[in-house]
XYZ file of C-alpha atoms in Angstrom:
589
model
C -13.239 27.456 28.352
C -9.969 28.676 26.217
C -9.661 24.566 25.354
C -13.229 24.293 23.937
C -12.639 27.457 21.958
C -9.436 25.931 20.411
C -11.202 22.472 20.206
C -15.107 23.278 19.779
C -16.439 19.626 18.770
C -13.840 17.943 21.709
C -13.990 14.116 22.054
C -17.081 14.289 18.954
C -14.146 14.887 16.843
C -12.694 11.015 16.996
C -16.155 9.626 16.265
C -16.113 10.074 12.391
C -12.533 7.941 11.975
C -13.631 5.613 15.113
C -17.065 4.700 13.016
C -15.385 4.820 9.599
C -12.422 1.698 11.255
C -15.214 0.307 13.351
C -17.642 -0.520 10.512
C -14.857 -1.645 7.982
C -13.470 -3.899 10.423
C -17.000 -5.191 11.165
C -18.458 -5.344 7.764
C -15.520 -5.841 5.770
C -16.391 -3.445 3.408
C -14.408 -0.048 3.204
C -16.473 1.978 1.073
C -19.838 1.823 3.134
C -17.703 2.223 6.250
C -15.807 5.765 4.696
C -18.917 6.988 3.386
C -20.281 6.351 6.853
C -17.714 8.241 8.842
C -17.521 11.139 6.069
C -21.716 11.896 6.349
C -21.468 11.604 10.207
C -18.385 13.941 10.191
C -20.797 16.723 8.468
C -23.571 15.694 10.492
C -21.750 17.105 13.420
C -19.780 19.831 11.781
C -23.202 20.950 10.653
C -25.394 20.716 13.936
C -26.739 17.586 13.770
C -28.529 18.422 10.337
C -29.117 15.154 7.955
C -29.915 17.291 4.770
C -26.956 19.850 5.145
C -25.112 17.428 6.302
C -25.170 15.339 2.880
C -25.053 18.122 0.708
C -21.750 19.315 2.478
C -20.707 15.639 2.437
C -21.124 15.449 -1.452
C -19.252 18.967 -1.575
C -16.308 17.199 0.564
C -16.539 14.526 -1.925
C -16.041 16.433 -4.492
C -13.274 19.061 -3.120
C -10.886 16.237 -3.024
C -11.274 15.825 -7.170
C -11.228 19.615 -7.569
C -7.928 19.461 -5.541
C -5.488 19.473 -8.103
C -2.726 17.343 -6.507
C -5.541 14.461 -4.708
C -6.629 14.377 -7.970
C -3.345 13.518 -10.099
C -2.964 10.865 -7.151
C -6.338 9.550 -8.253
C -6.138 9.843 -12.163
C -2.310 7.930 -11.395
C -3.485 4.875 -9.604
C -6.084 4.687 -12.755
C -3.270 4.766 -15.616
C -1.490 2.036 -13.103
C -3.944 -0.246 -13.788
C -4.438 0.224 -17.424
C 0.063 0.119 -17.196
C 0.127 -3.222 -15.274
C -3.312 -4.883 -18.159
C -0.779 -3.541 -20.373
C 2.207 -5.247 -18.988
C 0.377 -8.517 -18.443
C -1.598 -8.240 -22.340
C 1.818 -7.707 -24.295
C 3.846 -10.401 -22.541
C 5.733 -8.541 -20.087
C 4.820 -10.502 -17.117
C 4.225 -13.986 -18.797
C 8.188 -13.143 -20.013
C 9.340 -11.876 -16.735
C 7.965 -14.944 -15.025
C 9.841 -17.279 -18.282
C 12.792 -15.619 -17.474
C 12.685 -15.865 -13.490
C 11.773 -19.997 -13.563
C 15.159 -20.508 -14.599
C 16.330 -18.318 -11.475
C 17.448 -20.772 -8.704
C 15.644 -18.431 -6.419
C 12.282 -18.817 -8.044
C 11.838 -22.639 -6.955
C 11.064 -21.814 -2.815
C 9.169 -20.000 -1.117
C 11.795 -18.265 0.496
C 13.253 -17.171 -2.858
C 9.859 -15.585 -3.669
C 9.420 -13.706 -0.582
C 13.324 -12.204 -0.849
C 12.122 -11.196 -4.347
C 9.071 -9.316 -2.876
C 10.718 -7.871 -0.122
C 13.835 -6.748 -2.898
C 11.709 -5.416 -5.095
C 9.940 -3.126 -2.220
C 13.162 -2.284 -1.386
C 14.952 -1.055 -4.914
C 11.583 0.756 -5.445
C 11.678 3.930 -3.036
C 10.214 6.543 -5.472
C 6.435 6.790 -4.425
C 4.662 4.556 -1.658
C 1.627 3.791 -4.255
C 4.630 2.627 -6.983
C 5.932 0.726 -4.552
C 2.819 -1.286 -3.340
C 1.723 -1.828 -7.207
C 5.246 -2.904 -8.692
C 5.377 -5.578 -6.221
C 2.317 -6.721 -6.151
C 2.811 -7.297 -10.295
C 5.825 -8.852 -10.262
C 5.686 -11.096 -7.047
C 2.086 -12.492 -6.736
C 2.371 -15.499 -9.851
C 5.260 -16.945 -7.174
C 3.518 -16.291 -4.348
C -0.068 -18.113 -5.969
C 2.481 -20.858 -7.674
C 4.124 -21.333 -4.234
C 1.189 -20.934 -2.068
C 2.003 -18.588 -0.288
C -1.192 -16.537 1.391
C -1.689 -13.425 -0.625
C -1.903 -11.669 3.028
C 1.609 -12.236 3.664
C 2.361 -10.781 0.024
C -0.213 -7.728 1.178
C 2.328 -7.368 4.301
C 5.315 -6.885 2.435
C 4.055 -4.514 0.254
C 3.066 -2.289 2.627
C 5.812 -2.855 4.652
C 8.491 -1.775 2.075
C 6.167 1.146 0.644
C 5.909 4.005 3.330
C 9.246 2.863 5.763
C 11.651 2.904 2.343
C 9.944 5.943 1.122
C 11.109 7.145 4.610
C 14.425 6.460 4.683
C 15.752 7.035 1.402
C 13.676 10.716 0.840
C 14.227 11.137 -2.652
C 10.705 11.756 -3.056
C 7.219 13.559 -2.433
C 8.011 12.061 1.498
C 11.324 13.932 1.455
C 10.072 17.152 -0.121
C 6.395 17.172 2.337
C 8.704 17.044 4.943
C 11.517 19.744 4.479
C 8.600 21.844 3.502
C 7.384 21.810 6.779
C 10.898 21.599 8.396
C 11.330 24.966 6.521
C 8.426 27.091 7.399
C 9.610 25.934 11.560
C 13.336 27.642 10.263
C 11.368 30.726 8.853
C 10.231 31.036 12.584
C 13.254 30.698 14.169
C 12.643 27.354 15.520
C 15.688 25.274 14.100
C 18.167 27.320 15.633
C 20.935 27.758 13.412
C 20.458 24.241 11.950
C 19.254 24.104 8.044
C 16.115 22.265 7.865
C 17.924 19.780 5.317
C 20.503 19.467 7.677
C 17.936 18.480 10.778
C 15.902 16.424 8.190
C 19.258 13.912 7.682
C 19.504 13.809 10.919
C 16.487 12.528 11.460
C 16.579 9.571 8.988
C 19.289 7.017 10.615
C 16.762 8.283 14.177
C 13.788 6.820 12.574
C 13.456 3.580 14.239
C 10.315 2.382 13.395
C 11.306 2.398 9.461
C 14.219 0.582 10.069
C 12.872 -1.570 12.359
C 9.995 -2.400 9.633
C 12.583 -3.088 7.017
C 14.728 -5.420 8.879
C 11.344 -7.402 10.665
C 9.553 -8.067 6.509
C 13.218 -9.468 5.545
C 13.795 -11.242 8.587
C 9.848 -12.948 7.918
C 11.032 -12.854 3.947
C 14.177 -14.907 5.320
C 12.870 -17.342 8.071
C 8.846 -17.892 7.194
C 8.205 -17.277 10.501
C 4.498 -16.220 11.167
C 2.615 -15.013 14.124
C -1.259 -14.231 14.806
C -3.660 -14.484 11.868
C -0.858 -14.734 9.554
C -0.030 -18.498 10.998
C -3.850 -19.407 9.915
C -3.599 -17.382 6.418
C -0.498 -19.472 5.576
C -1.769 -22.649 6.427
C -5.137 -22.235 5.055
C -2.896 -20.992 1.262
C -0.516 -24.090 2.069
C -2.761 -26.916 2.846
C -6.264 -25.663 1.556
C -4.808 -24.335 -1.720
C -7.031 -21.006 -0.896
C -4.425 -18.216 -1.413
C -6.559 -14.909 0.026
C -9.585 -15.136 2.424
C -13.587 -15.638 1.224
C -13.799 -12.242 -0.157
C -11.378 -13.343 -3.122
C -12.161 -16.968 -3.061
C -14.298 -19.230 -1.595
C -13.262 -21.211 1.249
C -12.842 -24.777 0.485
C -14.786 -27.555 0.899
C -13.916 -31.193 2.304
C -12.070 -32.931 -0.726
C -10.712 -35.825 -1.627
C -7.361 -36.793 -1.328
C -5.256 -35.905 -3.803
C -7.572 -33.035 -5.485
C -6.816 -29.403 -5.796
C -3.043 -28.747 -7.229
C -2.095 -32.334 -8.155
C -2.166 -33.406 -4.455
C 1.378 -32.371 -3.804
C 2.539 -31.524 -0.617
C 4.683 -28.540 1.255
C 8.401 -29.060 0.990
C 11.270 -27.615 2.850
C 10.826 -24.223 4.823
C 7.273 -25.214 4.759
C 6.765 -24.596 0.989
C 6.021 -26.107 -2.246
C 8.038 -29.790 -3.443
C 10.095 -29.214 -6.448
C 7.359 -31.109 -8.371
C 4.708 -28.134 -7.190
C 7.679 -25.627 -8.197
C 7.412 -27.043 -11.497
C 3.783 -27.487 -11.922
C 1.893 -25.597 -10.072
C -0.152 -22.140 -11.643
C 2.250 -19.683 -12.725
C -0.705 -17.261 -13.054
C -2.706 -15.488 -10.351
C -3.041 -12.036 -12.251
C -6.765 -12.667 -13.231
C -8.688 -11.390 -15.562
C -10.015 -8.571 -13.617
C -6.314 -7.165 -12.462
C -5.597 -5.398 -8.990
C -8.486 -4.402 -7.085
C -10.462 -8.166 -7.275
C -12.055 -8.365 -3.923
C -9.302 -6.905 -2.192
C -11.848 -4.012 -0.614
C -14.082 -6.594 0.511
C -16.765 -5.772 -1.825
C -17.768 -9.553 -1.961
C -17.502 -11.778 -5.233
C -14.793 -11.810 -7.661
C -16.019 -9.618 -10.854
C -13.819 -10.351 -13.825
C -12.309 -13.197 -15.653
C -15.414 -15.973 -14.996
C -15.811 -18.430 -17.460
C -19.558 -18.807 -18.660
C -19.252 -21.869 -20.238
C -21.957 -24.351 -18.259
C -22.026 -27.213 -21.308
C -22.561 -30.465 -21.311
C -19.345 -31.282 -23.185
C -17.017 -33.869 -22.062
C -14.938 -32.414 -19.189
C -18.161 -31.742 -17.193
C -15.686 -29.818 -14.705
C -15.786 -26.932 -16.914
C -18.837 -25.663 -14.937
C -16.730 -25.682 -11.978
C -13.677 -24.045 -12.784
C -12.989 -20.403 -12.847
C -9.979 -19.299 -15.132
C -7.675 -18.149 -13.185
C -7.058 -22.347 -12.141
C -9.339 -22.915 -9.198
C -12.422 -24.762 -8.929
C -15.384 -22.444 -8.073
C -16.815 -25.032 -5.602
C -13.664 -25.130 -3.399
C -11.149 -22.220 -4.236
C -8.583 -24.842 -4.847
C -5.873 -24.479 -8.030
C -6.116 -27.245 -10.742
C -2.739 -26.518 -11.355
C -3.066 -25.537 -14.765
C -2.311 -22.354 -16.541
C -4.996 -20.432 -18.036
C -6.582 -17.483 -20.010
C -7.393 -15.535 -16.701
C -3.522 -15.351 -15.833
C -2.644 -14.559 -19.456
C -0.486 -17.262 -19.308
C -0.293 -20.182 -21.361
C 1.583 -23.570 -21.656
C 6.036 -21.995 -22.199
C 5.545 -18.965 -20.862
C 3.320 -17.578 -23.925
C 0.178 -15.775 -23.853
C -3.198 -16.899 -24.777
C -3.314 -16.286 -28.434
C 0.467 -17.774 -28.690
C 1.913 -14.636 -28.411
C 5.475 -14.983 -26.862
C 6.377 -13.389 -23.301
C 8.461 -10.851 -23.808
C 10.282 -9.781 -19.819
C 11.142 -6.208 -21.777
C 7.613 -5.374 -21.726
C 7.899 -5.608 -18.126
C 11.282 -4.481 -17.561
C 11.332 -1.343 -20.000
C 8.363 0.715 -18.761
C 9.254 0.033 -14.999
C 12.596 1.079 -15.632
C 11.076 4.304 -17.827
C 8.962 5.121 -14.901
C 11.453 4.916 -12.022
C 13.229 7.493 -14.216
C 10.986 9.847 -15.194
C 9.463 10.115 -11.394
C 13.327 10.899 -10.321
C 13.095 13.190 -13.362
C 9.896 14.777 -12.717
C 10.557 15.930 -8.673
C 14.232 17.579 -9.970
C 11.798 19.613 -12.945
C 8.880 20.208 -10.292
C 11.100 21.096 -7.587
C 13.583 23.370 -10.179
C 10.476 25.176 -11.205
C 9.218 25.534 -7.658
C 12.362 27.133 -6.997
C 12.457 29.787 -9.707
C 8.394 30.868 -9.276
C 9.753 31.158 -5.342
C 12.068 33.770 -6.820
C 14.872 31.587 -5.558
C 18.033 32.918 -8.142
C 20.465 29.885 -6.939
C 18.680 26.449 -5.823
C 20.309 24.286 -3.744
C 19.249 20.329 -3.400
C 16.937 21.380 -0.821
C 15.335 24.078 -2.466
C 14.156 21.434 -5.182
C 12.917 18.850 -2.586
C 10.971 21.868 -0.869
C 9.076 22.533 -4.177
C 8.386 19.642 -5.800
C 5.417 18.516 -7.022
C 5.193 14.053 -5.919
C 2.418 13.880 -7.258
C 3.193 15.604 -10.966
C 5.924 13.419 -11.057
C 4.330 10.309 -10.509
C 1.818 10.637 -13.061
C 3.854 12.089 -15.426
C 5.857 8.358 -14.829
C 3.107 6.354 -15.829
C 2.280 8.427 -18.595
C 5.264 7.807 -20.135
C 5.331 4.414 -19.507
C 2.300 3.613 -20.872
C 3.691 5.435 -24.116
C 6.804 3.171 -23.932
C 4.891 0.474 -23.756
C 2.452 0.650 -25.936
C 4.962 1.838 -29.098
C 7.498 -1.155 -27.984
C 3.907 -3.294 -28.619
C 2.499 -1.987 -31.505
C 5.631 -1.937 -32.886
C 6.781 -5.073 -31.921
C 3.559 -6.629 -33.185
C 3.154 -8.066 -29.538
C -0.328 -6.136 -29.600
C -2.710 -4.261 -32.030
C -4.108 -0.857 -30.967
C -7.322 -2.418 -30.795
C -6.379 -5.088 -28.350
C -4.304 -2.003 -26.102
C -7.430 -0.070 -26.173
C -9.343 -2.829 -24.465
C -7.591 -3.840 -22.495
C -7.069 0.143 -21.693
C -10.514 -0.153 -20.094
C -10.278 -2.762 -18.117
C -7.114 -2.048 -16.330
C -8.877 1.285 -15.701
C -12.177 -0.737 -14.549
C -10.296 -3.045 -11.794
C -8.489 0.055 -10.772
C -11.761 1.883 -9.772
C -12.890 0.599 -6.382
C -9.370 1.475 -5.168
C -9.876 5.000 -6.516
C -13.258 5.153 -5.152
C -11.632 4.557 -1.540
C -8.647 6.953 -1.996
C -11.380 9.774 -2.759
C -13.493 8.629 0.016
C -10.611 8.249 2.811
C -9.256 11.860 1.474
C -12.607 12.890 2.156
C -12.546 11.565 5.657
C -9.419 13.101 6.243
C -10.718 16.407 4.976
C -13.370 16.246 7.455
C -11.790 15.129 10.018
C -9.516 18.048 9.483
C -12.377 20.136 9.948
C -13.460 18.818 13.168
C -9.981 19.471 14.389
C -9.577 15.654 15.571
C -5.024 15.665 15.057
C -5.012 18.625 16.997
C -7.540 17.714 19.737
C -4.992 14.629 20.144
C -2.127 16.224 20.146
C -3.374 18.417 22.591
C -4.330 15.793 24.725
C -1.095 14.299 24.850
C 0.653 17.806 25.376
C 0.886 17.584 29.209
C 2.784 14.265 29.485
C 5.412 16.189 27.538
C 8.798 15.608 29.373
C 12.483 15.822 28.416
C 12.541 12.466 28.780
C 9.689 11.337 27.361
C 9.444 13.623 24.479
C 10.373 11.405 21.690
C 8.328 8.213 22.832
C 5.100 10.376 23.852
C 5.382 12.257 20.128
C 6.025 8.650 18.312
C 2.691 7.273 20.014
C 0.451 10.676 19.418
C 1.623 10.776 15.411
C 0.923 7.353 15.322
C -3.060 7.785 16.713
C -3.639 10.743 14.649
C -2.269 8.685 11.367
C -4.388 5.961 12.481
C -7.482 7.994 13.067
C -6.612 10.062 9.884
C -5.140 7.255 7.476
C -2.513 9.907 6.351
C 1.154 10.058 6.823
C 1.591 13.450 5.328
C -1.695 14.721 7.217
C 0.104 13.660 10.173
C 3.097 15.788 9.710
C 1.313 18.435 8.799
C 0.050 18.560 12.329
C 2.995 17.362 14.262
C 5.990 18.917 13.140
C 4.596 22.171 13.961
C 3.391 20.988 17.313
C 6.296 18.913 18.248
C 9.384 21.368 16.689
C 8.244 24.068 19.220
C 8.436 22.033 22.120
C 10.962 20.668 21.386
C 13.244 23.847 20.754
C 11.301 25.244 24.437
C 12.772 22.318 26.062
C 16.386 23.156 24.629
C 16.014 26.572 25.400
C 15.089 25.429 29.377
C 18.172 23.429 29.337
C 17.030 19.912 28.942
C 19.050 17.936 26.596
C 16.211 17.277 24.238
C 17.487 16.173 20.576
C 15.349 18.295 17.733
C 16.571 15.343 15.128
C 14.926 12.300 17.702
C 11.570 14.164 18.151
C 11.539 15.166 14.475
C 11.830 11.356 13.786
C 9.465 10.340 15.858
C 6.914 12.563 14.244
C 8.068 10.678 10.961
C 7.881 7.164 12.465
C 4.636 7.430 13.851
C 3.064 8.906 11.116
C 4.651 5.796 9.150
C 3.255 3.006 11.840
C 0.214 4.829 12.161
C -0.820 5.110 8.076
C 0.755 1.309 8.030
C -1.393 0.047 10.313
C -4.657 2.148 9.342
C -7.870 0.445 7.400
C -8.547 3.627 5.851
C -5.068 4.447 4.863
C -4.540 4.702 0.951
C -1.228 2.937 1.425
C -2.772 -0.170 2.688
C -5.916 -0.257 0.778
C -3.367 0.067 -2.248
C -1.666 -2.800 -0.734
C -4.056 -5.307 -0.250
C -5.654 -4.593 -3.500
C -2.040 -5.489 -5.220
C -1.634 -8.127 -3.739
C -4.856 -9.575 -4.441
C -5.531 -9.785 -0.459
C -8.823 -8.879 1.418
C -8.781 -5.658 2.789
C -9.745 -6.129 6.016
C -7.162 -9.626 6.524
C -4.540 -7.585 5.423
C -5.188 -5.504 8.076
C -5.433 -8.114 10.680
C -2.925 -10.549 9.916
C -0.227 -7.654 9.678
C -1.182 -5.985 12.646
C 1.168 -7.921 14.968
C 4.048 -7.331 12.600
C 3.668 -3.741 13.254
C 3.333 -3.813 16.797
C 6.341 -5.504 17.208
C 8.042 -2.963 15.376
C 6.177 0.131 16.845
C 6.719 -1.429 20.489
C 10.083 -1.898 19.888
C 10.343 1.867 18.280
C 8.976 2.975 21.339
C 11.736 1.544 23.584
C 14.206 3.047 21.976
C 12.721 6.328 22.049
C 12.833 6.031 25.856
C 16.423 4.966 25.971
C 17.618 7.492 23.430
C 15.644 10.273 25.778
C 17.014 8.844 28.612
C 20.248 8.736 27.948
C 20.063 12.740 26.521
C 18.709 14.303 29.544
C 20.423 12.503 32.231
């Protein structure tokens, strides 16, 4: 009876997240399927009710806007899309992508999946930064090399959350010893500072490690496994560089049609001559957020010309270079990539890379910027009279910082324009709108997975499995049972920090029980297997925000991202796993 009482909607509590991955996986659309699981969530919370049930639905809906820091995470994944319209309408990526040709690295595939996987790396401010930045600069190599946008999907995500993790100079590092410090407030750390357990923690955290090391190691090597084999062959020898939902999938063709009829090289990539020739483009018309939800059809950037001029193929083509009645490139450049014939824009404007380079680098330095203010601020409201390092981690605001980032940015950017004559306030406010317009069906399902999270908070579902998994609790088995709990509740949840949230405080007691017993159970280990799971979890997740946000940058479906990277992170969380059990087992015996 006391367990029913703690967990009053039991095993009913897993069927809002279990319908919500179901029906996305099924449908391949991710904003019916969250809507789903968010009204059925209600629909139990309120007694099986329909009407209530919707009205408190639309009231969850809208808590998650009227939360102040879900909705600067919102409002900044809008201004990223209007930053990276911005970036493309100026020149920045049409000169970035000038300037990289003549990079020896640039010419294979390999080089352009070490520059995805670099880029991921060097950018360890914010998860959603992360996903976005690479997904700008690396997909024109990835389309010009084809290589499947799925695999570009993978790397983002796999060098967003697991970097984050590791180097914690962030809104991951200061969630985290914000928790860590309300266990020391209870006595639960011992005499260890929770900074001090935190570090500890990090070179523990297998699976982020493990993640890092397998997307360089597939970077390095090409090596593919599972649906990824079939997503790479269809973007290497079909010329089709995402799934249906971006592009159709191609017809038989002639010999020879499609991107000038070349074939794959060395490492199983493009010839030099399809190095040289091949689209440079790939950033259409519409921006991020083109089919990537699996919402069907591509939206923006179609050309409506259906004449009977000459070149007859013009009713055919789209604009980004492929033919609308086979997904294949033509090879050419074109108005949809913003890319022209030398690396200029359509209009003749030249590419300029510091369009590119400049508001990135502004951004990475206001977010560091921003989480020392937050976090200093934090600190004196707390009444704290001398901060320490931790103190400003504890307090500071991610998501501030972040949007305070793009903001300034976008003003770099659009003064180094205007001023530059690269682009007339006209032509910024346009294409103001549409960054903001691709950007929206990615907002739409952060608001609606945040709502299923909020609900499924309510229904007690991370609890209810962490309870479950309480008994097989052992010394031994500690770390390995608390790495595969965090990782269901993430899962079920689609949120790392959510995860935590209910972990730590769970697994920190035991933990410290278990010392107190005399079993040689290491607070850092368990600690980091909270984090790890949390990470594999939210990685692997449909209706995580980190990998909607990754698919969409890269231009990927949805629902193949999920797939074809699902093995990937198996590896690594089955590998995390085993050394969880050896690292227990070699501390308690």
């Amino acid at each position: 009876m006391r367990r029913v009482d703690v967990h009053p909607f039991g095993w009913l509590s897993l069927l809002p997240p279990a319908l919500a991955i179901g029906l996305a996986i099924a449908s391949r659309r991710a904003i019916p399927a969250l809507l789903a699981g968010t009204w059925i969530g209600w629909l139990i919370v309120n007694g099986w009710r329909p009407l209530t049930a919707t009205a408190a639905a639309a009231r969850g809906i809208g808590d998650v806007l009227a939360n102040p820091g879900q909705a600067r995470v919102v409002l900044f994944t809008i201004l990223m899309g209007v930053l990276i319209r911005w970036m493309q309408q100026t020149g920045g990526v049409a000169g970035f992508l000038r300037w990289a040709r003549r990079r020896p690295w640039s010419n294979s595939r390999r080089g352009a999946r070490l520059m995805a996987a670099t880029v991921g790396l060097g950018v360890f401010i914010e998860s959603t930064i992360t996903c976005l930045v690479v997904g700008t600069v690396a997909r024109p190599f990835f389309d010009r090399h084809r290589i499947a946008r799925e695999k570009l999907a993978y790397i983002c995500d796999a060098t967003s959350a697991p970097v984050c993790m590791l180097i914690p100079l962030n809104s991951w590092g200061a969630v985290v010893l914000a928790l860590l410090a309300a266990q020391a407030e209870l006595g639960r750390l011992g005499d260890r500072a929770p900074l001090a357990v935190f570090l500890a923690a990090v070179p523990l955290n297998f699976y982020a490690f493990l993640s890092v090391l397998l997307v360089f190691a597939v970077a390095a090597t090409g090596y593919d496994v599972g649906p990824m084999r079939g997503a790479e062959r269809r973007a290497r020898d079909a010329g089709t560089p995402t799934d249906r939902a971006v592009a159709p999938r191609p017809r038989a063709e002639a010999a020879g049609g499609g991107s000038g009829g070349t074939r794959p090289g060395e490492d199983g990539g493009a010839s030099d001559e399809t190095a040289r020739d091949g689209p440079e483009g790939g950033l259409g018309e519409g921006g991020l957020g083109e089919g990537a939800l699996g919402e069907g059809r591509r939206r923006g950037g179609r050309r409506a010309d259906h004449g009977r001029g000459e070149d007859r193929r013009a009713a055919h083509e789209r604009p980004n270079g492929r033919r609308a009645d086979t997904g294949r490139w033509d090879g050419r450049p074109s108005e949809g990539d913003g890319l022209a014939e030398g690396g200029r824009l359509t209009g003749d404007r030249p590419g300029r890379a510091r369009h590119l380079a400049a508001p990135l680098a502004v951004m990475m330095g206001t977010a560091l910027a921003g989480i020392a203010a937050t976090g200093a601020a934090g600190a004196r409201a707390a009444g704290i009279a001398d901060p320490t390092l931790m103190d400003w981690l504890e307090h500071a605001s991610g998501s501030t910082a972040v949007l305070a980032a793009v903001v300034a940015a976008l003003a770099v950017l659009g003064v180094a324009a205007t001023a530059s004559g690269d682009a007339r306030p006209r032509e910024l406010a346009d294409a103001a709108w549409r960054g903001a317009a691709s950007m929206l069906p990615i907002a739409t399902v952060l608001v609606l997975a945040l709502a299923i999270g909020g609900v499924c908070g309510t229904l007690g579902t991370g609890p209810f499995i962490a309870d479950r998994a309480a008994p097989l609790l052992t010394p031994a088995l500690a770390a390995p049972v608390v790495f595969v709990t965090s990782a269901v509740i993430a899962f079920a949840t689609g949120t790392s920090f959510g995860t935590f949230a209910i972990m730590i405080p769970l697994a920190v007691p035991l933990a410290a029980a278990m010392q107190v017993d005399g079993a040689g159970v290491s607070l850092p280990l368990v600690v980091s297997a909270v984090l790890g799971g949390g990470v594999f979890g939210d990685h692997c997740s449909p209706i995580s925000d980190t990998t909607v946000i990754s698919s969409a940058a890269a231009g990927s479906d949805h629902i193949e991202h999920v797939r074809t990277q699902a093995p990937y992170a198996l590896a690594a969380a089955a590998a995390a796993v085993v050394l969880y059990l050896l690292a227990g087992l070699r501390m308690t015996g």
